[in-house]
XYZ file of C-alpha atoms in Angstrom:
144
model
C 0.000 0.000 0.000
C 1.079 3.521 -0.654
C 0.624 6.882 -1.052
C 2.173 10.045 -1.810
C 2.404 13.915 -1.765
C 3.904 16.388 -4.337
C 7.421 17.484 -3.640
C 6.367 21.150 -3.120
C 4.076 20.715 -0.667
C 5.371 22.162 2.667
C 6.433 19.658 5.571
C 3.205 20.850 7.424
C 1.299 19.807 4.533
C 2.826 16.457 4.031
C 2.338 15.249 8.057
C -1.010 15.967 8.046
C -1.526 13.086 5.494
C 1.266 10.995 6.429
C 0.645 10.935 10.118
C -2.782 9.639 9.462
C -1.249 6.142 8.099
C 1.745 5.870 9.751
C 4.021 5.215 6.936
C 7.296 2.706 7.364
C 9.401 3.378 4.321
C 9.597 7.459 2.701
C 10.923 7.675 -0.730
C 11.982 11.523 -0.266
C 13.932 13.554 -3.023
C 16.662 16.447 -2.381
C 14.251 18.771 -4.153
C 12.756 19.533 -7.611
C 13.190 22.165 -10.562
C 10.452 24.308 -11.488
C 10.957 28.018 -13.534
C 14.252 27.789 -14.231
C 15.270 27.269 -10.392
C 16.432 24.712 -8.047
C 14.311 24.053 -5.130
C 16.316 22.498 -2.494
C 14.096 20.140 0.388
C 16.472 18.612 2.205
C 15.421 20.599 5.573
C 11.541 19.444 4.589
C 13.272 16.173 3.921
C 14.520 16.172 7.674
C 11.748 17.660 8.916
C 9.630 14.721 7.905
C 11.801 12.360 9.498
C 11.637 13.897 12.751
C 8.230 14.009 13.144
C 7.220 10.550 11.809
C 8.214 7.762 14.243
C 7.115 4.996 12.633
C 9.957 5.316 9.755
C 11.999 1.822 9.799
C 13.628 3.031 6.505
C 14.049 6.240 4.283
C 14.954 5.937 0.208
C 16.956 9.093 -1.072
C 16.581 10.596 -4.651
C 18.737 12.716 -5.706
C 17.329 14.417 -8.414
C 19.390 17.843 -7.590
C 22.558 15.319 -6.962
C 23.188 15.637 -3.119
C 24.201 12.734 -1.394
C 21.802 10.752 0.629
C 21.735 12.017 4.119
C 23.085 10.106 7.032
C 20.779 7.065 7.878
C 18.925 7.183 4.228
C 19.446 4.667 1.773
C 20.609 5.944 -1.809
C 18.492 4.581 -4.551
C 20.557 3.955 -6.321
C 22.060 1.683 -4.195
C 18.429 0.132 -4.231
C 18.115 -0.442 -7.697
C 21.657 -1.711 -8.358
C 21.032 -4.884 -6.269
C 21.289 -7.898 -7.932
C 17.440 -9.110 -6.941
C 14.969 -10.107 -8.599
C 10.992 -8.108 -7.342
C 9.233 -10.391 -5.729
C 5.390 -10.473 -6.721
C 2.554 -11.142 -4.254
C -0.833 -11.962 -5.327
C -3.696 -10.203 -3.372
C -7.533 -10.246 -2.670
C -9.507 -7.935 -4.970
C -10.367 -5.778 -2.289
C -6.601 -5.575 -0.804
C -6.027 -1.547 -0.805
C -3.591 -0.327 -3.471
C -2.779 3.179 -2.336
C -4.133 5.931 -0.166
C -5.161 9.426 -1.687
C -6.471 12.596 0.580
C -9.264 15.167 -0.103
C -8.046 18.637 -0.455
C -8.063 19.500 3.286
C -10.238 22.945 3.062
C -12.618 22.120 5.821
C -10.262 20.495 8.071
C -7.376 17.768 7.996
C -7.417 15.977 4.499
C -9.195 13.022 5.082
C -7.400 9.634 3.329
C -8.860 7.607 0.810
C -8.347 3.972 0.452
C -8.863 2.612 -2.932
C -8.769 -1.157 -4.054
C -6.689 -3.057 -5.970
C -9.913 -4.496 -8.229
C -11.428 -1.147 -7.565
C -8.987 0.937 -9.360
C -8.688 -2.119 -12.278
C -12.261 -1.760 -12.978
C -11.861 2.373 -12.661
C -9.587 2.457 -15.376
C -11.339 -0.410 -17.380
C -14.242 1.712 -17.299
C -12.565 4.908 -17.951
C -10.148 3.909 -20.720
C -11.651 1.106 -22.376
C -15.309 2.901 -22.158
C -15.356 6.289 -21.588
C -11.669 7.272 -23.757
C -12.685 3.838 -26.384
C -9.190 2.351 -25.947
C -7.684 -0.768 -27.130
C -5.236 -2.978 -27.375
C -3.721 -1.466 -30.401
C -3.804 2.110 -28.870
C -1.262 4.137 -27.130
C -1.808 5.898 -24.334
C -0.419 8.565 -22.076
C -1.235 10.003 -19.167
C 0.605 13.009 -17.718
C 0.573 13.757 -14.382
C 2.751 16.088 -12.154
C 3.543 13.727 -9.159
């Protein structure tokens, strides 16, 4: 199961989601590039950490090239071991990831969707509503 939030969102932002579902592993980047700038998160980055004590394990990605920070795992040390996945079949109902409504009227509340649910979401959507098939190509843009 997982979830996610937008590397621009402020750390304040980010625990009010994440504190809701006690996450064990955070896949954090050094920051992001947006108008022509850098946009450096480390302190966000360590901000997160602090404040979210159920971390066993924290995945850096350097996509300004810093280091990983002390106790974080580099991915690409991740990715360069010689493993193969391992793939575990689930119910149909077995959640997939967690999304959050926008927050205006309080804390953002999470959102479990289904593994089936979500196949039969985009069935519907793609194959119905968009009339794609097997000989199509498809993409689907999205910022996070």
């Amino acid at each position: 199961v997982w979830t996610s939030c937008a590397p621009d969102f402020g750390a304040r932002s980010v625990l009010d989601r994440f504190q809701q579902i006690e996450p064990v592993v955070l896949f954090t980047v050094d920051g992001y590039r947006y108008g022509g700038k850098e946009h450096d998160r480390t302190e966000t980055v360590a901000e997160l950490r602090r404040e979210l004590p159920t971390l066993r394990a924290v995945v850096h990605i350097p996509l300004l090239g810093t280091d990983a920070p002390e106790g974080a795992l580099a991915w690409a040390a991740l990715t360069s071991a010689d493993t193969e996945p391992v793939f575990e079949q689930v119910p149909f109902d077995h959640p997939l990831w967690v999304l959050y409504s926008s927050g205006t009227t309080g804390l953002p509340k999470a959102i479990v969707q289904s593994q089936g649910g979500i196949l039969l979401e985009h069935f519907k959507q793609l194959g119905l509503h968009c009339d794609l098939g097997p000989e199509d190509r498809f993409f689907w843009y999205t910022s996070t």
